[in-house]
């Protein structure tokens, strides 16, 4: 403020007038009143006052003795000094004429008590503002954290990080392919298995791509539209037949995206077949245990009834029958696993009351490879099970009969299974080998014959249907001889 | 012979075991065989025919057309 006063042209010009204080005093007083300063004193180069709040002191020397810095060195400064009006915080600056000579000094003072009050007032206001900002900051941070927590389902950051890592590990390790899209139909997630189904390399960028361009038949856009879940739908993904589930992603009732999971249809069928085979094996073992226990019960009963001759006859008969079966199988079947399967089937047929005849001309002169054993067990097992079922439910259900013939003469393995059931109607002759087709009721039907047909195709053969001499159906399965472990050898000695 | 006679239905597909059942029952005092069934459908027919005479059923667990528990 002192500099402003010192620079006022009226003040500078007044120094050269005959009575400077007549001009300077009114100006200085006006400035003092308007700014609230305690005093605005203008002095000449000898520190003689031209203005002062107390007019009587005009013309007297300025007190305080600190004008030299301004008058000699031309510096402006702030100092604390005691003047005629008391202790003040004052600013001093020289007054320059147009030639650059120091012609006077301006001293503007604010009483210290007033300054202290102002400082205290502004300091309090400052602290209040700081406190307000801190409170607002905390409130804002709390609101923001609650809002974020609501968005991220109340999870802590470390939990989110762990979940993200877990999700990634799960997505990449599971056996199902997963594709997710946002509400615009752009891909937001794809795992490794889905890439394998699509036969796309890792470097091929899928995220952000429109699903209709990557998988045109995904039907995810339809799910986005109608919001309905779809389960166990069959489709082709590239060259892979898959079973797919599609579900919408819903948030507060709005569709925000959709997810599709894919499983290999072939793997599902293989698993189903393995379970069916395991169930069949258990059934055979149960049948054998049941028959054995029945035989013991019969012998025990006969002995308790003192019918010793009948008991002995039964023992001999069973021994002979078992020996005959074993002897036949040892002479005609070189593979132990197939022999075991046939023994189990003979037992099961007896339990069912079905006469199972193995043609005496049957022969398998070579042991089978592990794959060959699995294939033969499946083919023979399925065809015999179907034949027993057909015979029991056919027109000769009181005398159900099934006949088995097999041979490895020639370049292929041949298996014939016929029954005296009702046969296969002409309209079913084609569809009977399709997966899912069955004349039986209940779940997990329509697998057996389809499996036989697929195994035969996979191993260089086929399965065909003819009419049996027994009156029912006759299935002829042909398999490649490569299922044999070695070249044909002599049948095992009896 | 006691005055009260209990009728028993034998349901068994193995004819030898059925025969032994019959022999044991006929040895017992107060029991007689109402009928012999070889499968579930014969058993149902005999039960309908002799409902009033049957006090006990000797039932095999595994029958050609139905399991014993299912028939029960």
Coordinates of C-alpha atoms in Angstrom, one line a residue:
Chain A
X1 CA 0.0 0.0 0.0
X2 CA 2.9 2.3 0.8
X3 CA 4.2 1.7 -2.8
X4 CA 0.8 2.6 -4.2
X5 CA 0.8 5.9 -2.3
X6 CA 4.4 6.6 -3.3
X7 CA 3.6 6.1 -6.9
X8 CA 0.6 8.4 -7.0
X9 CA 1.5 11.3 -9.4
X10 CA -0.3 13.8 -7.2
X11 CA 1.9 12.8 -4.3
X12 CA 5.1 12.9 -6.4
X13 CA 4.2 16.3 -7.9
X14 CA 3.2 17.7 -4.6
X15 CA 6.8 17.5 -3.4
X16 CA 7.7 20.3 -5.8
X17 CA 4.8 22.5 -4.8
X18 CA 5.3 25.4 -2.3
X19 CA 3.1 23.7 0.3
X20 CA 3.3 19.9 -0.3
X21 CA 1.3 19.0 2.8
X22 CA -1.6 21.0 1.5
X23 CA -1.9 18.4 -1.3
X24 CA -0.5 15.4 0.4
X25 CA -2.4 15.5 3.7
X26 CA -5.9 15.2 2.2
X27 CA -4.8 12.4 -0.1
X28 CA -3.1 10.5 2.6
X29 CA -6.0 10.8 5.0
X30 CA -8.4 9.6 2.3
X31 CA -6.3 6.6 1.6
X32 CA -5.9 5.9 5.4
X33 CA -9.7 6.0 6.0
X34 CA -10.5 3.9 3.0
X35 CA -7.9 1.2 3.8
X36 CA -8.4 1.1 7.5
X37 CA -4.7 1.9 8.2
X38 CA -3.7 3.4 11.5
X39 CA -1.7 6.1 9.7
X40 CA -0.4 7.0 6.3
X41 CA 2.6 9.3 6.8
X42 CA 4.5 10.9 3.9
X43 CA 7.8 12.6 4.7
X44 CA 10.4 14.4 2.6
X45 CA 14.1 13.4 2.2
X46 CA 14.8 14.8 5.7
X47 CA 11.9 12.7 7.2
X48 CA 9.8 15.9 7.8
X49 CA 6.2 14.9 7.8
X50 CA 3.9 16.2 5.0
X51 CA 0.9 14.2 6.3
X52 CA -0.1 12.6 9.6
X53 CA -3.5 11.6 11.2
X54 CA -2.8 14.2 13.8
X55 CA -2.5 17.4 11.7
X56 CA -0.5 19.2 14.4
X57 CA 2.4 16.8 13.8
X58 CA 2.8 17.8 10.2
X59 CA 6.1 19.5 9.8
X60 CA 7.7 17.6 12.6
X61 CA 10.3 14.8 12.0
X62 CA 9.1 11.2 11.6
X63 CA 10.0 9.0 14.6
X64 CA 11.2 5.4 14.7
X65 CA 14.6 6.2 13.0
X66 CA 14.3 3.5 10.4
X67 CA 13.9 5.7 7.3
X68 CA 17.4 5.3 6.1
X69 CA 16.9 2.0 4.3
X70 CA 14.3 3.7 2.1
X71 CA 15.8 7.2 1.8
X72 CA 19.5 6.1 1.3
X73 CA 19.2 2.7 -0.2
X74 CA 15.8 3.1 -2.0
X75 CA 14.5 -0.2 -0.5
X76 CA 10.9 -1.0 0.4
X77 CA 10.5 -3.1 3.6
X78 CA 8.1 -4.0 6.4
X79 CA 9.2 -3.5 10.0
X80 CA 7.8 -3.4 13.4
X81 CA 8.5 -0.1 15.2
X82 CA 7.1 2.2 17.8
X83 CA 6.0 5.6 16.5
X84 CA 4.0 8.5 17.9
X85 CA 0.8 6.4 17.6
X86 CA 2.2 3.3 19.2
X87 CA 3.7 0.0 18.1
X88 CA 2.8 -0.8 14.5
X89 CA 3.5 -3.1 11.7
X90 CA 4.5 -0.7 9.0
X91 CA 5.6 -0.7 5.4
X92 CA 8.0 1.9 4.1
X93 CA 9.0 2.8 0.6
X94 CA 10.9 5.7 -1.0
X95 CA 9.2 8.3 -3.2
X96 CA 11.0 8.8 -6.5
X97 CA 10.8 11.8 -8.8
X98 CA 10.8 11.6 -12.5
X99 CA 14.6 11.6 -12.7
X100 CA 14.9 8.7 -10.3
X101 CA 15.9 10.7 -7.3
X102 CA 14.7 9.8 -3.9
X103 CA 12.6 12.7 -2.7
X104 CA 10.7 11.3 0.2
X105 CA 9.3 8.3 2.1
X106 CA 5.9 6.9 2.6
X107 CA 5.1 5.0 5.8
X108 CA 1.9 3.1 6.1
X109 CA 1.2 1.5 9.5
X110 CA -1.3 -0.9 10.9
X111 CA -1.4 -1.2 14.7
X112 CA -0.1 -4.5 15.8
X113 CA -3.2 -5.3 17.9
X114 CA -5.3 -4.8 14.8
X115 CA -3.0 -7.0 12.8
X116 CA -3.1 -9.7 15.4
X117 CA -6.8 -9.6 15.5
X118 CA -7.0 -9.8 11.7
X119 CA -4.4 -12.7 11.6
X120 CA -6.3 -14.5 14.4
X121 CA -9.6 -14.0 12.5
X122 CA -8.2 -15.2 9.3
X123 CA -6.3 -18.1 11.0
X124 CA -9.5 -19.3 12.7
X125 CA -11.4 -19.1 9.4
X126 CA -8.5 -21.0 7.8
X127 CA -8.6 -23.7 10.4
X128 CA -12.4 -23.9 10.2
X129 CA -12.0 -24.3 6.4
X130 CA -9.3 -27.0 6.9
X131 CA -11.5 -28.8 9.4
X132 CA -14.5 -28.6 7.1
X133 CA -12.4 -29.9 4.2
X134 CA -11.2 -32.8 6.3
X135 CA -14.7 -33.7 7.4
X136 CA -15.9 -33.4 3.8
X137 CA -13.0 -35.5 2.7
X138 CA -13.7 -38.3 5.2
X139 CA -17.4 -38.2 4.4
X140 CA -16.7 -38.3 0.7
X141 CA -14.2 -41.2 1.1
X142 CA -16.7 -43.1 3.2
X143 CA -19.5 -42.6 0.7
X144 CA -17.2 -43.6 -2.1
X145 CA -16.1 -46.7 -0.4
X146 CA -19.7 -47.7 0.4
X147 CA -20.7 -47.1 -3.1
X148 CA -17.8 -49.1 -4.5
X149 CA -18.5 -51.9 -2.0
X150 CA -22.1 -52.0 -3.2
X151 CA -20.9 -52.3 -6.8
X152 CA -18.3 -55.0 -6.0
X153 CA -20.7 -57.0 -3.8
X154 CA -19.2 -56.0 -0.4
X155 CA -15.8 -57.5 -1.2
X156 CA -12.4 -56.2 0.1
X157 CA -9.8 -55.5 -2.6
X158 CA -7.6 -58.5 -1.6
X159 CA -10.7 -60.7 -1.9
X160 CA -11.4 -59.3 -5.3
X161 CA -7.8 -60.0 -6.4
X162 CA -8.0 -63.6 -5.0
X163 CA -11.4 -64.1 -6.7
X164 CA -10.0 -62.9 -10.0
X165 CA -7.1 -65.3 -9.8
X166 CA -9.3 -68.2 -8.7
X167 CA -11.7 -67.4 -11.5
X168 CA -9.0 -67.4 -14.1
X169 CA -7.5 -70.6 -12.8
X170 CA -10.9 -72.3 -12.8
X171 CA -11.9 -71.0 -16.2
X172 CA -8.7 -72.3 -17.8
X173 CA -8.6 -75.6 -16.0
X174 CA -12.2 -76.9 -16.4
X175 CA -13.1 -79.3 -19.1
X176 CA -15.9 -77.2 -20.5
X177 CA -15.6 -74.4 -23.0
X178 CA -17.0 -71.1 -21.8
X179 CA -17.9 -68.0 -23.8
X180 CA -19.5 -64.9 -22.3
X181 CA -20.8 -61.8 -24.1
X182 CA -22.0 -58.4 -22.9
X183 CA -25.4 -56.9 -23.6
X184 CA -24.1 -55.6 -27.0
X185 CA -23.2 -59.2 -28.0
X186 CA -19.4 -58.6 -27.8
X187 CA -17.2 -61.3 -26.3
X188 CA -16.1 -60.5 -22.8
X189 CA -14.7 -63.9 -21.8
X190 CA -13.4 -67.0 -23.5
X191 CA -11.4 -69.8 -21.9
X192 CA -8.8 -72.2 -23.4
X193 CA -11.2 -75.0 -23.9
X194 CA -13.5 -72.8 -25.9
X195 CA -10.5 -71.8 -28.0
X196 CA -9.7 -75.5 -28.6
X197 CA -13.3 -76.1 -29.7
X198 CA -13.1 -73.1 -32.1
X199 CA -9.6 -74.2 -33.2
X200 CA -8.3 -70.7 -32.7
X201 CA -4.7 -70.0 -31.7
X202 CA -4.0 -68.2 -28.4
X203 CA -2.8 -65.0 -30.1
X204 CA -6.1 -64.6 -32.0
X205 CA -7.9 -61.8 -30.1
X206 CA -11.4 -62.7 -29.3
X207 CA -12.3 -60.3 -26.5
X208 CA -14.4 -57.4 -27.8
X209 CA -15.2 -59.2 -31.0
X210 CA -18.9 -59.5 -32.0
X211 CA -20.1 -63.0 -31.2
X212 CA -22.1 -63.2 -34.4
X213 CA -18.8 -63.0 -36.4
X214 CA -16.9 -65.5 -34.2
X215 CA -19.6 -68.1 -33.5
X216 CA -22.6 -67.2 -35.8
X217 CA -24.7 -70.1 -34.5
X218 CA -24.1 -69.5 -30.7
X219 CA -27.7 -68.3 -30.2
X220 CA -26.3 -66.0 -27.4
X221 CA -27.9 -63.0 -29.1
X222 CA -31.3 -64.7 -28.8
X223 CA -30.7 -65.4 -25.1
X224 CA -29.8 -61.7 -24.7
X225 CA -33.1 -60.8 -26.4
X226 CA -35.5 -63.1 -24.6
X227 CA -33.6 -63.8 -21.4
X228 CA -34.5 -67.4 -21.2
X229 CA -32.1 -70.2 -20.2
X230 CA -31.4 -73.1 -22.5
X231 CA -29.9 -76.4 -21.4
X232 CA -28.4 -79.4 -23.1
X233 CA -28.8 -78.1 -26.6
X234 CA -26.8 -79.8 -29.3
X235 CA -24.8 -77.8 -31.8
X236 CA -21.6 -77.8 -33.8
X237 CA -18.7 -75.7 -32.7
X238 CA -16.3 -75.7 -35.6
X239 CA -15.9 -79.4 -36.3
X240 CA -16.9 -80.5 -32.8
X241 CA -20.4 -81.7 -31.9
X242 CA -21.1 -80.1 -28.5
X243 CA -23.8 -80.0 -25.9
X244 CA -24.3 -76.4 -24.8
X245 CA -26.0 -74.5 -21.9
X246 CA -26.9 -70.9 -22.4
X247 CA -27.9 -68.6 -19.5
X248 CA -28.5 -64.8 -19.4
X249 CA -26.5 -62.7 -16.8
X250 CA -29.2 -60.8 -14.9
X251 CA -28.6 -57.8 -12.6
X252 CA -31.6 -56.3 -10.8
X253 CA -33.8 -57.8 -13.4
X254 CA -31.9 -56.4 -16.4
X255 CA -30.1 -58.6 -18.9
X256 CA -26.4 -57.5 -18.8
X257 CA -25.0 -60.3 -20.9
X258 CA -25.1 -64.1 -21.5
X259 CA -22.8 -67.1 -20.9
X260 CA -22.6 -70.3 -22.9
X261 CA -20.8 -73.5 -21.7
X262 CA -19.9 -76.2 -24.1
X263 CA -19.2 -79.9 -23.5
X264 CA -17.9 -82.3 -26.1
X265 CA -20.8 -84.5 -27.1
X266 CA -18.5 -87.4 -27.9
X267 CA -17.0 -87.3 -24.4
X268 CA -20.4 -87.4 -22.8
X269 CA -21.4 -90.4 -24.9
X270 CA -18.1 -92.2 -24.1
X271 CA -18.7 -91.5 -20.4
X272 CA -22.3 -92.7 -20.6
X273 CA -21.1 -95.8 -22.4
X274 CA -18.4 -96.5 -19.8
X275 CA -21.0 -96.2 -17.0
X276 CA -23.4 -98.5 -18.9
X277 CA -20.6 -101.1 -19.3
X278 CA -19.7 -100.8 -15.6
X279 CA -23.3 -101.2 -14.6
X280 CA -23.5 -104.3 -16.9
X281 CA -20.4 -105.8 -15.3
X282 CA -21.9 -105.3 -11.8
X283 CA -25.1 -106.9 -13.0
X284 CA -23.2 -109.9 -14.3
X285 CA -21.3 -110.3 -11.0
X286 CA -24.5 -110.0 -9.0
X287 CA -26.1 -112.7 -11.2
X288 CA -23.1 -115.0 -10.7
X289 CA -23.3 -114.5 -6.9
X290 CA -27.0 -115.1 -7.0
X291 CA -26.7 -118.3 -8.9
X292 CA -23.9 -119.6 -6.7
X293 CA -25.9 -118.9 -3.6
X294 CA -29.0 -120.5 -5.1
X295 CA -27.0 -123.7 -5.9
X296 CA -25.7 -123.9 -2.3
X297 CA -29.2 -123.3 -0.9
X298 CA -30.6 -126.1 -3.1
X299 CA -27.9 -128.6 -2.1
X300 CA -28.3 -127.6 1.5
X301 CA -32.1 -128.0 1.3
X302 CA -31.9 -131.4 -0.4
X303 CA -29.5 -132.6 2.3
X304 CA -31.7 -131.4 5.1
X305 CA -34.7 -133.2 3.4
X306 CA -32.5 -136.4 3.3
X307 CA -32.7 -136.4 -0.5
X308 CA -29.0 -137.3 -0.7
X309 CA -29.2 -138.8 -4.2
X310 CA -30.8 -135.7 -5.7
X311 CA -28.2 -133.5 -4.0
X312 CA -25.4 -135.6 -5.4
X313 CA -27.0 -135.6 -8.8
X314 CA -27.3 -131.8 -8.7
X315 CA -23.6 -131.5 -7.7
X316 CA -22.6 -133.8 -10.5
X317 CA -24.8 -132.0 -13.0
X318 CA -23.6 -128.6 -12.1
X319 CA -20.0 -129.8 -12.1
X320 CA -20.4 -131.3 -15.5
X321 CA -22.2 -128.2 -16.9
X322 CA -19.5 -125.9 -15.5
X323 CA -16.8 -128.2 -16.8
X324 CA -18.5 -128.4 -20.2
X325 CA -18.7 -124.6 -20.4
X326 CA -15.2 -124.1 -19.2
X327 CA -13.9 -126.8 -21.5
X328 CA -15.8 -125.3 -24.5
X329 CA -14.5 -121.8 -23.7
X330 CA -11.0 -122.9 -23.2
X331 CA -10.9 -124.8 -26.4
X332 CA -12.7 -122.2 -28.5
X333 CA -11.9 -118.9 -27.0
X334 CA -8.2 -117.9 -26.8
X335 CA -9.0 -114.7 -24.9
X336 CA -9.5 -114.9 -21.1
X337 CA -11.5 -111.7 -20.9
X338 CA -13.9 -112.6 -23.5
X339 CA -14.3 -116.1 -21.9
X340 CA -15.1 -114.3 -18.6
X341 CA -17.7 -112.1 -20.3
X342 CA -19.3 -115.1 -21.9
X343 CA -19.5 -117.0 -18.6
X344 CA -21.1 -113.9 -17.0
X345 CA -23.6 -113.7 -19.8
X346 CA -24.4 -117.4 -19.6
X347 CA -25.1 -117.0 -15.8
X348 CA -27.2 -113.9 -16.4
X349 CA -29.2 -115.6 -19.1
X350 CA -29.9 -118.5 -16.8
X351 CA -31.1 -116.1 -14.1
X352 CA -33.4 -114.5 -16.6
X353 CA -34.7 -117.8 -17.7
X354 CA -33.3 -117.3 -21.2
X355 CA -31.6 -120.2 -23.0
X356 CA -28.3 -118.9 -24.3
X357 CA -26.8 -121.2 -26.8
X358 CA -23.2 -120.7 -28.0
X359 CA -22.8 -122.3 -31.4
X360 CA -20.3 -125.2 -31.2
X361 CA -18.6 -124.0 -34.3
X362 CA -17.8 -120.7 -32.6
X363 CA -14.1 -120.0 -32.3
X364 CA -11.7 -117.2 -31.4
X365 CA -8.2 -118.5 -32.0
X366 CA -6.3 -115.3 -31.1
X367 CA -6.0 -113.4 -27.9
X368 CA -7.3 -109.8 -28.2
X369 CA -5.5 -106.6 -27.7
X370 CA -6.7 -104.5 -24.7
X371 CA -8.7 -102.4 -27.1
X372 CA -10.0 -105.6 -28.8
X373 CA -11.1 -106.9 -25.4
X374 CA -13.0 -103.7 -24.7
X375 CA -14.6 -103.7 -28.1
X376 CA -15.6 -107.3 -28.0
X377 CA -17.0 -107.0 -24.5
X378 CA -19.1 -104.0 -25.6
X379 CA -20.3 -105.6 -28.9
X380 CA -21.0 -109.0 -27.5
X381 CA -22.4 -107.7 -24.3
X382 CA -24.8 -105.2 -25.9
X383 CA -26.0 -107.6 -28.6
X384 CA -26.7 -110.3 -26.0
X385 CA -28.5 -108.0 -23.6
X386 CA -30.7 -106.7 -26.4
X387 CA -31.4 -110.3 -27.6
X388 CA -32.3 -111.5 -24.1
X389 CA -34.7 -108.6 -23.7
X390 CA -36.3 -109.2 -27.1
X391 CA -36.6 -112.9 -26.5
X392 CA -38.2 -112.4 -23.1
X393 CA -40.7 -109.9 -24.5
X394 CA -41.4 -111.7 -27.8
X395 CA -44.0 -114.1 -28.9
X396 CA -42.0 -117.0 -27.4
X397 CA -41.5 -115.4 -24.0
X398 CA -42.2 -118.7 -22.3
X399 CA -39.2 -120.3 -24.0
X400 CA -36.9 -117.4 -24.7
X401 CA -33.8 -118.4 -26.7
X402 CA -30.7 -116.6 -27.8
X403 CA -28.0 -118.0 -30.0
X404 CA -24.4 -116.7 -30.3
X405 CA -21.9 -117.5 -33.0
X406 CA -18.5 -115.9 -33.4
X407 CA -15.4 -116.7 -35.5
X408 CA -12.1 -115.2 -36.5
X409 CA -11.7 -117.4 -39.6
X410 CA -10.7 -115.2 -42.5
X411 CA -9.6 -111.6 -42.3
X412 CA -12.2 -110.4 -39.9
X413 CA -13.9 -111.1 -36.6
X414 CA -17.5 -112.1 -37.1
X415 CA -20.2 -112.1 -34.3
X416 CA -23.8 -113.2 -34.8
X417 CA -26.4 -112.8 -32.2
X418 CA -30.0 -114.0 -32.9
X419 CA -33.1 -114.4 -30.8
X420 CA -36.7 -115.7 -31.0
X421 CA -38.2 -112.4 -30.1
X422 CA -40.6 -110.3 -32.2
X423 CA -37.8 -109.1 -34.6
X424 CA -37.3 -105.6 -35.8
X425 CA -40.1 -104.0 -37.8
X426 CA -39.0 -102.9 -41.3
X427 CA -39.6 -99.2 -40.5
X428 CA -37.1 -99.3 -37.7
X429 CA -34.4 -101.2 -39.6
X430 CA -32.5 -98.0 -40.4
X431 CA -33.1 -96.0 -37.3
X432 CA -32.3 -98.8 -34.9
X433 CA -28.6 -97.9 -34.9
X434 CA -29.1 -94.2 -34.3
X435 CA -28.2 -92.8 -30.8
X436 CA -31.3 -92.3 -28.7
X437 CA -33.4 -94.8 -30.5
X438 CA -35.0 -97.5 -28.4
X439 CA -38.1 -99.6 -28.1
X440 CA -37.5 -99.9 -24.4
X441 CA -38.7 -97.4 -21.8
X442 CA -36.7 -95.6 -19.2
X443 CA -33.7 -93.4 -19.0
X444 CA -30.3 -94.1 -20.7
X445 CA -31.8 -96.1 -23.5
X446 CA -30.8 -96.0 -27.2
X447 CA -27.1 -96.3 -26.4
X448 CA -26.3 -100.0 -26.9
X449 CA -26.8 -100.6 -30.6
X450 CA -25.5 -97.1 -31.5
X451 CA -22.4 -98.0 -29.6
X452 CA -22.0 -101.3 -31.4
X453 CA -22.5 -99.6 -34.8
X454 CA -19.9 -96.9 -33.9
X455 CA -17.3 -99.4 -32.6
X456 CA -17.7 -101.6 -35.7
X457 CA -17.2 -98.5 -37.9
X458 CA -14.2 -97.4 -35.9
X459 CA -12.6 -100.9 -36.2
X460 CA -13.0 -101.5 -39.9
X461 CA -16.3 -103.3 -39.9
X462 CA -20.1 -102.8 -39.7
X463 CA -23.2 -104.2 -38.0
X464 CA -26.1 -105.4 -40.1
X465 CA -29.6 -106.7 -39.3
X466 CA -31.2 -109.8 -40.7
X467 CA -34.1 -112.1 -39.9
X468 CA -33.2 -115.0 -37.6
X469 CA -34.0 -118.6 -38.2
X470 CA -35.3 -118.5 -34.6
X471 CA -38.0 -116.0 -35.7
X472 CA -36.6 -112.8 -34.3
X473 CA -33.7 -110.5 -35.2
X474 CA -30.2 -111.6 -36.2
X475 CA -27.4 -109.0 -35.7
X476 CA -24.2 -109.6 -37.5
X477 CA -21.2 -107.5 -36.4
X478 CA -17.9 -107.5 -38.3
X479 CA -14.7 -106.2 -36.9
X480 CA -11.2 -105.9 -38.2
X481 CA -8.8 -108.6 -37.3
X482 CA -6.3 -106.0 -36.1
X483 CA -8.0 -106.3 -32.7
X484 CA -6.2 -109.6 -32.3
X485 CA -3.0 -109.3 -30.3
X486 CA -1.0 -111.6 -32.5
X487 CA -1.4 -113.7 -35.6
X488 CA -3.8 -116.7 -35.4
X489 CA -2.5 -119.5 -33.2
X490 CA -3.7 -122.9 -32.4
X491 CA -6.7 -122.8 -30.0
X492 CA -5.7 -123.4 -26.4
X493 CA -5.7 -127.1 -25.4
X494 CA -8.7 -128.3 -23.4
Chain B
X1 CA -52.3 -131.7 12.7
X2 CA -53.2 -128.4 14.3
X3 CA -56.6 -126.8 13.7
X4 CA -55.3 -123.6 12.1
X5 CA -53.8 -123.9 8.6
X6 CA -51.6 -121.1 7.2
X7 CA -51.6 -120.8 3.4
X8 CA -48.3 -119.9 1.8
X9 CA -47.7 -118.7 -1.8
X10 CA -44.2 -119.6 -3.1
X11 CA -42.8 -117.2 -5.7
X12 CA -39.5 -118.7 -7.1
X13 CA -38.3 -119.0 -10.6
X14 CA -35.7 -121.8 -9.9
X15 CA -37.8 -125.0 -10.0
X16 CA -35.4 -126.9 -7.7
X17 CA -35.5 -124.2 -5.0
X18 CA -39.3 -124.0 -5.4
X19 CA -39.5 -127.8 -4.9
X20 CA -37.4 -127.6 -1.7
X21 CA -39.6 -124.7 -0.4
X22 CA -42.6 -126.9 -1.0
X23 CA -41.1 -129.9 0.7
X24 CA -40.1 -127.8 3.8
X25 CA -43.6 -126.2 4.0
X26 CA -45.4 -129.5 3.7
X27 CA -43.2 -131.0 6.5
X28 CA -44.3 -128.1 8.8
X29 CA -47.4 -128.5 11.0
X30 CA -50.1 -126.0 10.2
X31 CA -48.7 -124.8 6.9
X32 CA -49.7 -125.6 3.3
X33 CA -48.8 -124.4 -0.1
X34 CA -51.6 -122.3 -1.8
X35 CA -49.7 -122.0 -5.1
X36 CA -46.4 -121.9 -6.9
X37 CA -45.5 -118.9 -9.1
X38 CA -42.5 -118.8 -11.4
X39 CA -42.5 -115.0 -12.0
X40 CA -44.2 -111.8 -10.9
X41 CA -47.1 -112.0 -13.3
X42 CA -48.0 -115.5 -12.1
X43 CA -47.7 -114.4 -8.5
X44 CA -50.1 -111.5 -9.1
X45 CA -52.6 -113.8 -10.7
X46 CA -52.4 -116.3 -7.8
X47 CA -52.7 -113.5 -5.2
X48 CA -55.8 -112.2 -6.9
X49 CA -57.2 -115.7 -7.1
X50 CA -56.5 -116.9 -3.6
X51 CA -56.3 -113.6 -1.7
X52 CA -58.3 -115.0 1.3
X53 CA -56.1 -118.2 1.6
X54 CA -52.7 -116.6 1.5
X55 CA -51.2 -115.6 4.9
X56 CA -47.6 -115.7 3.9
X57 CA -45.6 -115.2 0.7
X58 CA -42.2 -116.8 0.2
X59 CA -40.7 -114.4 -2.4
X60 CA -37.5 -114.6 -4.4
X61 CA -35.5 -111.4 -4.6
X62 CA -34.8 -111.8 -8.4
X63 CA -37.5 -112.9 -10.8
X64 CA -37.3 -112.9 -14.5
X65 CA -39.9 -110.2 -15.1
X66 CA -39.7 -108.1 -11.9
X67 CA -37.6 -107.8 -8.7
X68 CA -39.0 -109.2 -5.5
X69 CA -39.0 -105.9 -3.7
X70 CA -40.8 -104.2 -6.5
X71 CA -43.5 -106.9 -6.5
X72 CA -43.8 -106.5 -2.7

